[in-house]
Structure formats: structure tokens, C-alpha cells
Short mmCIF file of N, CA and C in Angstrom, two decimals:
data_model
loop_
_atom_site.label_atom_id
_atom_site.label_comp_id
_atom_site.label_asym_id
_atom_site.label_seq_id
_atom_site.Cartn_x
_atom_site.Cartn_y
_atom_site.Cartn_z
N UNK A 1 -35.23 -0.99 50.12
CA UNK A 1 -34.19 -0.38 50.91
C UNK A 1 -32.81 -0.75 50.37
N UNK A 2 -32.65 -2.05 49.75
CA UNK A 2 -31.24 -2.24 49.27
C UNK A 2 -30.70 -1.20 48.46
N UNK A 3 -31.77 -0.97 47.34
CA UNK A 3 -31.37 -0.04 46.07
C UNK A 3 -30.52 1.25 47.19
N UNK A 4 -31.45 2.13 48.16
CA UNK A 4 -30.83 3.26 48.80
C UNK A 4 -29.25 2.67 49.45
N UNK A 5 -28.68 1.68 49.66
CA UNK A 5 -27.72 1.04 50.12
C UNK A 5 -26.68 1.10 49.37
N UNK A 6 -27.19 0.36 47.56
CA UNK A 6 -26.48 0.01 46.95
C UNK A 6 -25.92 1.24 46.31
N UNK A 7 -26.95 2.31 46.45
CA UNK A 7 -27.10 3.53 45.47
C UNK A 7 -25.52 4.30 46.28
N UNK A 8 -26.00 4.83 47.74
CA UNK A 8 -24.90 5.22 48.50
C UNK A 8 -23.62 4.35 48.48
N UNK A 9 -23.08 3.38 48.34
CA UNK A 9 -21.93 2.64 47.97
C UNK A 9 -21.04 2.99 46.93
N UNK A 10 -22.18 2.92 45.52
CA UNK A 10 -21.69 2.94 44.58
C UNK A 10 -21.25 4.66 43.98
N UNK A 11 -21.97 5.64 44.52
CA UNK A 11 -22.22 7.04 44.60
C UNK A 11 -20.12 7.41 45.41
N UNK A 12 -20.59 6.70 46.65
CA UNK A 12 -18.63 6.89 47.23
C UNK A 12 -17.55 6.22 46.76
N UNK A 13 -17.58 5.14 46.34
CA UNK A 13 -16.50 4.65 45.54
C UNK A 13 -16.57 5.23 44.23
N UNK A 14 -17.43 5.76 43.39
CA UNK A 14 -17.48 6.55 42.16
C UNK A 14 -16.48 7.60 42.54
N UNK A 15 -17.06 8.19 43.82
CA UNK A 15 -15.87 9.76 44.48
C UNK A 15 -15.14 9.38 44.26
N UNK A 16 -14.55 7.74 45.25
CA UNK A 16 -13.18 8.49 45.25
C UNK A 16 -12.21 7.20 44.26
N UNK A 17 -13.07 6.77 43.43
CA UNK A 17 -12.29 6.20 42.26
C UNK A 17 -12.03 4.73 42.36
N UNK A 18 -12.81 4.26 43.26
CA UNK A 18 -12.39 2.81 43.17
C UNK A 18 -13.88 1.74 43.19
N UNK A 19 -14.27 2.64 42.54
CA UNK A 19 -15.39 1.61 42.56
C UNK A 19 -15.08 0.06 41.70
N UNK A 20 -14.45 -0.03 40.61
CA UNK A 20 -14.18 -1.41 40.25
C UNK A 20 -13.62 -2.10 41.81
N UNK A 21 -12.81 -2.11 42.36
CA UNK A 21 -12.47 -3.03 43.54
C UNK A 21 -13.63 -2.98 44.30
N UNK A 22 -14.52 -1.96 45.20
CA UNK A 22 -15.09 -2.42 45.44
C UNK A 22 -16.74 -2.86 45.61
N UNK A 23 -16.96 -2.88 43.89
CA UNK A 23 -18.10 -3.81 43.17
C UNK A 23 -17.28 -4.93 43.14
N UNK A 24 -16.28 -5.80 43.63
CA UNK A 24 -15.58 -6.52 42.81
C UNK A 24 -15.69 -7.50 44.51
N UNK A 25 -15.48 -6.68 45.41
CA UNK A 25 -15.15 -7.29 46.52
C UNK A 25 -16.49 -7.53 47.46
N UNK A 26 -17.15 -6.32 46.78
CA UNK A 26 -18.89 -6.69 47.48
C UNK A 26 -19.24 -7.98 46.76
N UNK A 27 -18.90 -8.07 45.75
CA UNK A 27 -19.72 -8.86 44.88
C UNK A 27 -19.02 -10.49 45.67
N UNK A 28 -17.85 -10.49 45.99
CA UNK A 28 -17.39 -11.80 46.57
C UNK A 28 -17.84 -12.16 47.77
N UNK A 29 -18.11 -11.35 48.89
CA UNK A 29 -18.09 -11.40 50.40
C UNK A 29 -19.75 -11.99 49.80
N UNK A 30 -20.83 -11.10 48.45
CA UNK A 30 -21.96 -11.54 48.90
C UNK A 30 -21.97 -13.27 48.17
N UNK A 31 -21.18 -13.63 46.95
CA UNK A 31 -20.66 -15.18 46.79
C UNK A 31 -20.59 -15.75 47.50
N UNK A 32 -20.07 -14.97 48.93
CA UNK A 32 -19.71 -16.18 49.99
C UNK A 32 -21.00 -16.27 50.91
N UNK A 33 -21.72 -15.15 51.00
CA UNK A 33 -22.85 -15.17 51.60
C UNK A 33 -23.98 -16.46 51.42
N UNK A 34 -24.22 -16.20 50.17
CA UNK A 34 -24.72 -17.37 49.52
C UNK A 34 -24.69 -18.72 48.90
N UNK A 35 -23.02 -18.41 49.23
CA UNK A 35 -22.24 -20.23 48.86
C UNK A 35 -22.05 -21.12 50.58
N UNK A 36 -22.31 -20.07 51.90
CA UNK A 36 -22.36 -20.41 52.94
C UNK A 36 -23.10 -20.39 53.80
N UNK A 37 -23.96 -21.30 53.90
CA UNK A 37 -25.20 -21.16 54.76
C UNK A 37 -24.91 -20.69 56.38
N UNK A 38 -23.61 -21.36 56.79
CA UNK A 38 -23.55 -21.13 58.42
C UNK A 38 -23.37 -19.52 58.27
N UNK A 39 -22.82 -19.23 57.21
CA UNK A 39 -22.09 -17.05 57.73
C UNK A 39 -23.74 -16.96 57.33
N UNK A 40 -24.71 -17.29 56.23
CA UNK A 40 -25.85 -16.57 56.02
C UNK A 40 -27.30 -16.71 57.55
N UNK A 41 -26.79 -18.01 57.71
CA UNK A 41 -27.30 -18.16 59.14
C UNK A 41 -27.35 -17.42 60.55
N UNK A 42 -25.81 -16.97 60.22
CA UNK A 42 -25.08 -16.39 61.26
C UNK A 42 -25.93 -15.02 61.45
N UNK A 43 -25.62 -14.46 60.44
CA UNK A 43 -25.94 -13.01 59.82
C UNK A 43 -27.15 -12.93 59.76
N UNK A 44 -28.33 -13.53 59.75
CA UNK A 44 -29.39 -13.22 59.16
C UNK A 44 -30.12 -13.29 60.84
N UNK A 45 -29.48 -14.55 61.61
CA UNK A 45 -30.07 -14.34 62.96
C UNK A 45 -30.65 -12.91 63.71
N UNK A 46 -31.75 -13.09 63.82
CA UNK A 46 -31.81 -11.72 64.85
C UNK A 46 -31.60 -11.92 66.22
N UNK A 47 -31.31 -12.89 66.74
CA UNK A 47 -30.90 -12.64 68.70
C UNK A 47 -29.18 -12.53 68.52
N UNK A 48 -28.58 -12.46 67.54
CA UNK A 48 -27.21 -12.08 67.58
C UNK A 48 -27.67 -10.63 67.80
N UNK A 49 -26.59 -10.29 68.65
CA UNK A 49 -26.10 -8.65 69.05
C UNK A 49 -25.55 -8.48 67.37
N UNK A 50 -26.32 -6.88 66.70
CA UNK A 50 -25.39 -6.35 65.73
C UNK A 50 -23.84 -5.81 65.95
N UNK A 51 -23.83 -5.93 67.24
CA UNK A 51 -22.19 -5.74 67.42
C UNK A 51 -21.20 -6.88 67.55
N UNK A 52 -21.92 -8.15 67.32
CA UNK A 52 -21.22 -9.44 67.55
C UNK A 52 -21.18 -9.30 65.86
N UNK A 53 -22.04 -8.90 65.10
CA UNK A 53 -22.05 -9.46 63.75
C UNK A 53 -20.93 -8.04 63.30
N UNK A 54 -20.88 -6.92 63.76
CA UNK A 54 -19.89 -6.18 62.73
C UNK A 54 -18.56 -6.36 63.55
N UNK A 55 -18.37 -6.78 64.57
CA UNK A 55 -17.05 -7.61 64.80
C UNK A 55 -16.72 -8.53 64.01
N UNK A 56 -17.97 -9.83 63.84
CA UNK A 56 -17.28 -10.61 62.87
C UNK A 56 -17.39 -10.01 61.20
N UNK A 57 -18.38 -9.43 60.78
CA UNK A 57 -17.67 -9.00 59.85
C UNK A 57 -16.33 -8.31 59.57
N UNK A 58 -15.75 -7.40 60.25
CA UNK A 58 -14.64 -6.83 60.68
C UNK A 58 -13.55 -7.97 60.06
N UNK A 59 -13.92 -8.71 60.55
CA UNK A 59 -12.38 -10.24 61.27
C UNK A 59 -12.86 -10.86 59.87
N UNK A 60 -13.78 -10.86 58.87
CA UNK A 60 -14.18 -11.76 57.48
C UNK A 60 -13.45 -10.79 56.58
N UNK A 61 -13.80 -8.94 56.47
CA UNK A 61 -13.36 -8.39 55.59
C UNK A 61 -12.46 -7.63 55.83
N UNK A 62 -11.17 -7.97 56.51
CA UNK A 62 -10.01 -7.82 56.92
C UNK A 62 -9.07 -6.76 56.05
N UNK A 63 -9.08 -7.66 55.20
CA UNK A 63 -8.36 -7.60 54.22
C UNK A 63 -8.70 -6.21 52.69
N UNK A 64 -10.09 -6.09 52.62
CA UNK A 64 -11.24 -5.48 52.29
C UNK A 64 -10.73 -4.14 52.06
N UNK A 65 -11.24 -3.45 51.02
CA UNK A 65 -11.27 -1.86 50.44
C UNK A 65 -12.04 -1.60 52.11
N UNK A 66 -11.21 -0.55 52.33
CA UNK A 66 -11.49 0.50 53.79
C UNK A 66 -13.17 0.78 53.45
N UNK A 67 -13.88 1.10 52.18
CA UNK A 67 -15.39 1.81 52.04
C UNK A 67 -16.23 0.37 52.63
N UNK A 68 -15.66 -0.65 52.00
CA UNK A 68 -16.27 -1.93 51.65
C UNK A 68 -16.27 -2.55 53.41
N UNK A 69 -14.83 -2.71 53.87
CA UNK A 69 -15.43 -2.89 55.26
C UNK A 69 -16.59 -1.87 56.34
N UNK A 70 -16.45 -0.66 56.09
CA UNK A 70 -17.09 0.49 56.37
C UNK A 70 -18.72 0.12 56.64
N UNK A 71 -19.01 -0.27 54.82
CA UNK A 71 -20.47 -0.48 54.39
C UNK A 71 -21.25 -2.40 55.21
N UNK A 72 -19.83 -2.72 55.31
CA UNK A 72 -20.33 -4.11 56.02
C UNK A 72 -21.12 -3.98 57.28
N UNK A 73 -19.77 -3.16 57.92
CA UNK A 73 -20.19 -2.64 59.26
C UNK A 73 -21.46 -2.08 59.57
N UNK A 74 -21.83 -0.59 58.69
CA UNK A 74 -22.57 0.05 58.60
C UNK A 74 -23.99 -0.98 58.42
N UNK A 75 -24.06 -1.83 57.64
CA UNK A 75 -25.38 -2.81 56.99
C UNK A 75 -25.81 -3.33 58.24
N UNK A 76 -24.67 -4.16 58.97
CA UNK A 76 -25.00 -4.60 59.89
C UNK A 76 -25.89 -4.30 61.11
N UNK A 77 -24.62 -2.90 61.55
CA UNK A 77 -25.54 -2.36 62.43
C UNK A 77 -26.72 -1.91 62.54
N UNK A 78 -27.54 -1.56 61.00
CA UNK A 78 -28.70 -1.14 60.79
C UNK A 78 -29.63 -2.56 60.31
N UNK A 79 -29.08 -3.71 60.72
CA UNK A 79 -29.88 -4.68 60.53
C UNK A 79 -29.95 -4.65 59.35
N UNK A 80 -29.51 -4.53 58.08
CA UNK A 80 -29.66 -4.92 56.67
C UNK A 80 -28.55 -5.86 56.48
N UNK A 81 -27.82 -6.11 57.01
CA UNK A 81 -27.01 -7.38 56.47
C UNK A 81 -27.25 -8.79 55.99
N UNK A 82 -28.29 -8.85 56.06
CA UNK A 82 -29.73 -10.43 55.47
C UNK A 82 -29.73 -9.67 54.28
N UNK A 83 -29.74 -8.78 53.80
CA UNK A 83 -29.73 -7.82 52.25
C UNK A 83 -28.84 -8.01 51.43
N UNK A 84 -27.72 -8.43 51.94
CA UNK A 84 -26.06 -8.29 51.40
C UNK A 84 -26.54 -9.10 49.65
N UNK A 85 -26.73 -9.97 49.64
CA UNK A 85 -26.93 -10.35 48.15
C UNK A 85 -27.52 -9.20 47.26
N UNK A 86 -29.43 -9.12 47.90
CA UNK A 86 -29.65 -8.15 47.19
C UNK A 86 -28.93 -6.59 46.51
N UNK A 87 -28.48 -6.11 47.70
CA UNK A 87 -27.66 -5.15 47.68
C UNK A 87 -26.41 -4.61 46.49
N UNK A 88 -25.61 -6.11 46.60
CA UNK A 88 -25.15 -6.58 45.60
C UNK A 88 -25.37 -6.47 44.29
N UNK A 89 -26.43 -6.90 44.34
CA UNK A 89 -27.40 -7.27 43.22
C UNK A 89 -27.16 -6.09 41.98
N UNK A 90 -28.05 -5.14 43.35
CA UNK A 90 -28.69 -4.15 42.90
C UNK A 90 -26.88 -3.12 42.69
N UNK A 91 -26.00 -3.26 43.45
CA UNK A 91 -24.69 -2.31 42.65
C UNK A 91 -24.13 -3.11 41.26
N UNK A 92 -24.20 -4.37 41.38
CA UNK A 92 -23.86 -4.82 40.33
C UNK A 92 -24.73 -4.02 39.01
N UNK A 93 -25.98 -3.67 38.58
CA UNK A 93 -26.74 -2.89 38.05
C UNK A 93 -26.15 -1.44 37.43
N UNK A 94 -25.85 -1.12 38.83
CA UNK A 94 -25.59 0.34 38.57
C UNK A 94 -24.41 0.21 37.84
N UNK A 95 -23.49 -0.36 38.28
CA UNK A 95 -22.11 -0.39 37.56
C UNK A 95 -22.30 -0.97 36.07
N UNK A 96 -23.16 -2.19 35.96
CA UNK A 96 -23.12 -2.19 34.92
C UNK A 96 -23.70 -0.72 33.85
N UNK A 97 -24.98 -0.13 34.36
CA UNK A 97 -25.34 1.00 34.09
C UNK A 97 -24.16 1.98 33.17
N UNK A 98 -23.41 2.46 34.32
CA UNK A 98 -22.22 3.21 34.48
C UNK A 98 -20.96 2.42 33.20
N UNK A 99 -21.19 1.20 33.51
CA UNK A 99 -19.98 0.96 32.17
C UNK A 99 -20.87 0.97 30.58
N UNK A 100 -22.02 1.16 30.78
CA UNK A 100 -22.65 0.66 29.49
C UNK A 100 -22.51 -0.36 29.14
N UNK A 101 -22.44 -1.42 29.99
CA UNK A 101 -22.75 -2.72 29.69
C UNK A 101 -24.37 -3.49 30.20
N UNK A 102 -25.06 -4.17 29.42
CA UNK A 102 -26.43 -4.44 29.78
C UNK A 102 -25.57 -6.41 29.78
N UNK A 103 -26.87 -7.03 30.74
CA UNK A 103 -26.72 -8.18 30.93
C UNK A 103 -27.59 -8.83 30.66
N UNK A 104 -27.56 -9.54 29.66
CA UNK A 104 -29.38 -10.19 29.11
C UNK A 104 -28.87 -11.49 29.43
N UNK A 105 -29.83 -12.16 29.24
CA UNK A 105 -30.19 -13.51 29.65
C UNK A 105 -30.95 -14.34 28.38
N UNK A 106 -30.44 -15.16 27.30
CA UNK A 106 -31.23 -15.24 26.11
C UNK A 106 -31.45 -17.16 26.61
N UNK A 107 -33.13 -17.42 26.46
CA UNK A 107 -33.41 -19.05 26.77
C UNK A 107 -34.12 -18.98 25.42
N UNK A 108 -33.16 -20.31 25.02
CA UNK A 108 -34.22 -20.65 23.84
C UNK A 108 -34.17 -22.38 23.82
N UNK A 109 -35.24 -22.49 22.83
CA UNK A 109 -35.73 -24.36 22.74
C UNK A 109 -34.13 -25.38 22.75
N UNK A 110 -33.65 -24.73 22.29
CA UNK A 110 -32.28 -25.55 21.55
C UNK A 110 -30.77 -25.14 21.62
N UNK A 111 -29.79 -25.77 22.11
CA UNK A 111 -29.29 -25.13 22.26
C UNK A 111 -28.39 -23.97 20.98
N UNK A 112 -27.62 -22.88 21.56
CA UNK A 112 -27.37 -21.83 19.98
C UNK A 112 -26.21 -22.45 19.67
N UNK A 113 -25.15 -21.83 18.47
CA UNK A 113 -24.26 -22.10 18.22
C UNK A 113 -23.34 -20.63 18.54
N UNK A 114 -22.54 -20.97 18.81
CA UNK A 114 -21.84 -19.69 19.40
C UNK A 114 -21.91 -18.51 18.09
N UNK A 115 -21.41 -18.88 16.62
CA UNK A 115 -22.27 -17.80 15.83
C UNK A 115 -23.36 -17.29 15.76
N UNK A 116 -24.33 -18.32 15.96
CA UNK A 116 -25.94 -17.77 16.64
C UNK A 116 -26.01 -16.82 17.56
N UNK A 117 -25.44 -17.08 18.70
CA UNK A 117 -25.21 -16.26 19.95
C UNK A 117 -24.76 -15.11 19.93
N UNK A 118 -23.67 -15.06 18.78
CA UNK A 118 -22.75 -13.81 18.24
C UNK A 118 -24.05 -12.63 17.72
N UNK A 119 -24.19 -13.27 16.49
CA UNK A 119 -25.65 -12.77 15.77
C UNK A 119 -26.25 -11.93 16.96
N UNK A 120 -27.23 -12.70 17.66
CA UNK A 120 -28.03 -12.09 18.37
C UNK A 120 -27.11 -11.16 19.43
N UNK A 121 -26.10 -11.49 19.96
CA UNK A 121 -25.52 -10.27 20.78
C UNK A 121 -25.90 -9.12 19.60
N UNK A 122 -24.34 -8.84 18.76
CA UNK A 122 -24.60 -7.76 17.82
C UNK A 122 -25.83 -6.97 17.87
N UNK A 123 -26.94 -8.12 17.20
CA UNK A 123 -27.92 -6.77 17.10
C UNK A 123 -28.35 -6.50 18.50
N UNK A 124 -28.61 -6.74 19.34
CA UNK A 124 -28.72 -6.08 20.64
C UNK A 124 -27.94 -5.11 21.08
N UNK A 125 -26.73 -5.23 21.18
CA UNK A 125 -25.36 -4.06 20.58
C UNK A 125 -25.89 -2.65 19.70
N UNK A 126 -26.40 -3.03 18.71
CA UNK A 126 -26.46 -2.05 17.78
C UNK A 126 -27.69 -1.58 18.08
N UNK A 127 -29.15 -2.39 18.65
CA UNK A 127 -30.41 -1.44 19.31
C UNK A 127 -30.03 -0.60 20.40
N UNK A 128 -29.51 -1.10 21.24
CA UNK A 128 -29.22 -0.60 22.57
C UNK A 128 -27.65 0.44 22.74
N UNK A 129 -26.90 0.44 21.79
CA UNK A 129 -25.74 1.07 22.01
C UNK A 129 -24.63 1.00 23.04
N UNK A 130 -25.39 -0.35 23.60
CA UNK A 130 -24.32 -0.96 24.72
C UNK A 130 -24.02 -2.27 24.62
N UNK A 131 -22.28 -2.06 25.38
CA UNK A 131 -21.92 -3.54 25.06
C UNK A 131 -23.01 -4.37 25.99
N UNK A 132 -22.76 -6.13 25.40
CA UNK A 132 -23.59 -6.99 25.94
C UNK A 132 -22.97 -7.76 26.79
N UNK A 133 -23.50 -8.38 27.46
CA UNK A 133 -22.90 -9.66 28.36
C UNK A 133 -24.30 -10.77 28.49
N UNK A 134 -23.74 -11.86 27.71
CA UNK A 134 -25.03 -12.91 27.42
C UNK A 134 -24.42 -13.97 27.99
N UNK A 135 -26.08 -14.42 29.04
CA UNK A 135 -25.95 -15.84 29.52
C UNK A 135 -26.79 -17.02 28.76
N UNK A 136 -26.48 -17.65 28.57
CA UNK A 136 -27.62 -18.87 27.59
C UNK A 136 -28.02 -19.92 28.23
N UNK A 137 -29.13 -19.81 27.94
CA UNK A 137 -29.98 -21.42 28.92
C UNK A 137 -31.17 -21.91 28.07
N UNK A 138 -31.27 -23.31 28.38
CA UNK A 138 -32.25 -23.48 27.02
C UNK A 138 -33.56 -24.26 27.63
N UNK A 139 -34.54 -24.13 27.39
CA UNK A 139 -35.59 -24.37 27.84
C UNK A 139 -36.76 -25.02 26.70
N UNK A 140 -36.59 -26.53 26.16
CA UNK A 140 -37.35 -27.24 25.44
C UNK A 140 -38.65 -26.50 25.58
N UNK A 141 -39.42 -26.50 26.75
CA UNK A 141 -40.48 -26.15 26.62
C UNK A 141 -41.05 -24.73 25.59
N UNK A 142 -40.35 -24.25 24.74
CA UNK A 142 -40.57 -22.58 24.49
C UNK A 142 -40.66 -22.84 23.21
N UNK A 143 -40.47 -24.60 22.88
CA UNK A 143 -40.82 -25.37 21.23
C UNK A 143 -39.91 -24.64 20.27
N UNK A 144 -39.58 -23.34 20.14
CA UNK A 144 -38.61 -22.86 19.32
C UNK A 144 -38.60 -20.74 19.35
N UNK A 145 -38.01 -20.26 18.79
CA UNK A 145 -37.78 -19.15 19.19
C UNK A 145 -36.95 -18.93 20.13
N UNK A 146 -36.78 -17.34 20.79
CA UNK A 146 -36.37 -17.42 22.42
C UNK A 146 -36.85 -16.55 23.19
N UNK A 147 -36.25 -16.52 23.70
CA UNK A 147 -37.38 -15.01 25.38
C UNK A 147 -35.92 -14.08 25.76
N UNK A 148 -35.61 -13.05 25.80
CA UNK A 148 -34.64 -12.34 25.71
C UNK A 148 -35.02 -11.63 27.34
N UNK A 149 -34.42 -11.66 28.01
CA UNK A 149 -34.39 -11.05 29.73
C UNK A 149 -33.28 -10.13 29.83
N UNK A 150 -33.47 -9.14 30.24
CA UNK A 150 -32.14 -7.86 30.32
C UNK A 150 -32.87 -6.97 31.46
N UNK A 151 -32.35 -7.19 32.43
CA UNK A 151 -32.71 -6.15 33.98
C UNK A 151 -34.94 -6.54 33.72
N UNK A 152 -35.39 -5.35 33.67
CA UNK A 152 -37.11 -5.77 34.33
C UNK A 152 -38.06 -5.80 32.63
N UNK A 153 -36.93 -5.98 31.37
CA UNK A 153 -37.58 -5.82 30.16
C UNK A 153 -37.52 -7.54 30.17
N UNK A 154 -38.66 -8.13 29.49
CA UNK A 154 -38.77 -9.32 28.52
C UNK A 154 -39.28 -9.46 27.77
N UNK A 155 -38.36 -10.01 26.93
CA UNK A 155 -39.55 -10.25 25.14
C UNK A 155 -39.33 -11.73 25.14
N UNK A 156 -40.68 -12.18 24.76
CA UNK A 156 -40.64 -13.44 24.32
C UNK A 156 -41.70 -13.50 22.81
N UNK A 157 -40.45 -14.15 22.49
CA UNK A 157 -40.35 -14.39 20.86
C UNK A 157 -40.62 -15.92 20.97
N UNK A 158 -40.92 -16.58 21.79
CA UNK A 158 -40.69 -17.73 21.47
C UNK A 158 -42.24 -18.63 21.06
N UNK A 159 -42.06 -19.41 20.40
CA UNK A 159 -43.46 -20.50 20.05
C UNK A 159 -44.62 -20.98 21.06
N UNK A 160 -43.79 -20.92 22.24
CA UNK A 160 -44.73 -20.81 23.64
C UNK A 160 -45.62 -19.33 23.62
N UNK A 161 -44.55 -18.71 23.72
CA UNK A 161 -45.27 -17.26 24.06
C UNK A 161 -46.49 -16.83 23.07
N UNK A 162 -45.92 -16.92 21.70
CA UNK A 162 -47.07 -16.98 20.90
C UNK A 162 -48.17 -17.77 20.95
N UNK A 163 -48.24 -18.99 21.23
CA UNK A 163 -49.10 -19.77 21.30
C UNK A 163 -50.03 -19.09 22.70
N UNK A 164 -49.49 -18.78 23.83
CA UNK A 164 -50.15 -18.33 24.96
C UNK A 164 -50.94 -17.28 24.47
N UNK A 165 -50.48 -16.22 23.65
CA UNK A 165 -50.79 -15.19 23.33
C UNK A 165 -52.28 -15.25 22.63
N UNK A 166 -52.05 -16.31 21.76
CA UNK A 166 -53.21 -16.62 20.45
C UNK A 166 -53.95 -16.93 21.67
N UNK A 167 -53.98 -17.92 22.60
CA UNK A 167 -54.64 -18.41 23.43
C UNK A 167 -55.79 -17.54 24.28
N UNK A 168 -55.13 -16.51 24.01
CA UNK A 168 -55.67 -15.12 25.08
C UNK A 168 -56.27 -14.10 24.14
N UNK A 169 -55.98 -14.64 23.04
CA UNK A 169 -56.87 -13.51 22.26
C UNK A 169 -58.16 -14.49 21.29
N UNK A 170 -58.29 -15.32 21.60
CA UNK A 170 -59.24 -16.23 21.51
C UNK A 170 -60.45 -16.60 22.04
N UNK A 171 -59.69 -17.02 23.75
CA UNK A 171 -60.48 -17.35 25.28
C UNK A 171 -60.27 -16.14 25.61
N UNK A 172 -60.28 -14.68 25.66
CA UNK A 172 -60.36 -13.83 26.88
C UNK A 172 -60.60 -14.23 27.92
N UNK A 173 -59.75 -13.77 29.16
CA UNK A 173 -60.10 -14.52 30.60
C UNK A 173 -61.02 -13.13 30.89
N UNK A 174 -62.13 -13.91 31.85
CA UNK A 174 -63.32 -12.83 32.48
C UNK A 174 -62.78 -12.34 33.63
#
């Protein structure tokens, strides 16, 4: 249900031209969602009245793109406001979509050297025809190689993976 949420959000601020502010401002209110347990507490309660919660949302996103308080409101009242991250999540996606930017996630044994890192952006750049945005995390266990994560694709290249692999084409599991 988020995706239909995130989809309609991002679909009206595309209209009427402001979708950078507010992917920018969803994306904070849901930061705070998740950097604050008492508002996620608050919000996620079900014996709160949904009209106590889009009041206080109201009085949190004050300040807020007019669509963005709108969609708070709106979440709320339909009981999806426990979603707000996902939701998020899932416009952050689309927009990236929409800019042609992809967001991979590269873990490898060791850590890279930022020319390393360069390297491997590029050619990902040049398969995919979109800019990149790379996070790096390194994970000893994967002995060497790396595992490349970008939205629901993964490749793992790494010495683990192979080894699992050989493992499975060896032992077939019954």
C-alpha cells in the first residue's frame, strides 16, 4: 500500500513542479519519524483518535509544502501513518527513477580506496546510463571481492558467494 501512496505524492508534486521540496521534506519529517521514538510511538498507536494525530501532525508540519502537509493529514486519517518511512522510502525511488540516478550499495572484504570506488562507480555509469550514488560498507566476512546492491538487483562477486555457490553445486540440497 505505501508504493500506491508514494506513487500518488510523487505523480502531484511532478504536476505542479515541486517535487524536489517535497521529496526533500517527506524525506525529513520521515528522519524524524525514525530518529524519534515518542512521535513514532505516538503515531503508530492505534487508541489515538486519527484526528488527534492529523492535528498533531498539522502543528509538526507547519511550516511544510501545502501537498506535503495535505499527504500527512491524508496518511493519517487513513491509518497509514506507521508507513511514513516506508512511504518515503518508496518516493525516494521514484525520484531517484525520475532523475536517473540509481543508488547502489557496494560491501566488500576491505576497505576501497576512493579511486577504487571511482573505478567501480564509472563502470556502473557506463552499464546502466545513469548517474550513481554509492554507499560503502565492508564486510570481512565476503574474504575478498564485493556484492553490489542497487534497489531489488544483487550481484555477488564476492569469495563468499562463490564459495557458497561451488558449495551448492557440489552438495545439491534435496
Amino acid at each position: 500500500m505505501h508504493r500506491t501512496y508514494a506513487r500518488a505524492l510523487f505523480e502531484a508534486a511532478n504536476d505542479k513542479g515541486r517535487l524536489k521540496e517535497v521529496h526533500a521534506e517527506l524525506g525529513d519529517f520521515a528522519a524524524a519519524f525514525r530518529d524519534v521514538p515518542e512521535l513514532r510511538r505516538v503515531l503508530r498507536n492505534p487508541e489515538l483518535d486519527t484526528r488527534a494525530k492529523s492535528q498533531l501532525l498539522e502543528e509538526l508540519a507547519g511550516d511544510a509544502d501545502e501537498l506535503v502537509r495535505n499527504f500527512l493529514r491524508l496518511t493519517a486519517e487513513k491509518g497509514r501513518i506507521g508507513e511514513i518511512d516506508e512511504i518515503a522510502a518508496e518516493l525516494d525511488r521514484l525520484v531517484a527513477a525520475e532523475e536517473r540516478r540509481l543508488k547502489v550499495e557496494l560491501t566488500t572484504a576491505f576497505e576501497l580506496t576512493d579511486e577504487q570506488a571511482s573505478a567501480i562507480v564509472r563502470q556502473i555509469e557506463q552499464a546502466t546510463g545513469r548517474s550513481v550514488e554509492a554507499t560503502r560498507r565492508v564486510d570481512p566476512s565476503l574474504i575478498g571481492g564485493l556484492v553490489l546492491q542497487a534497489d531489488s538487483l544483487r550481484v555477488d562477486a564476492s569469495v563468499r558467494g562463490r564459495l557458497n555457490r561451488l558449495r551448492e553445486e557440489l552438495v545439491p540440497s534435496r
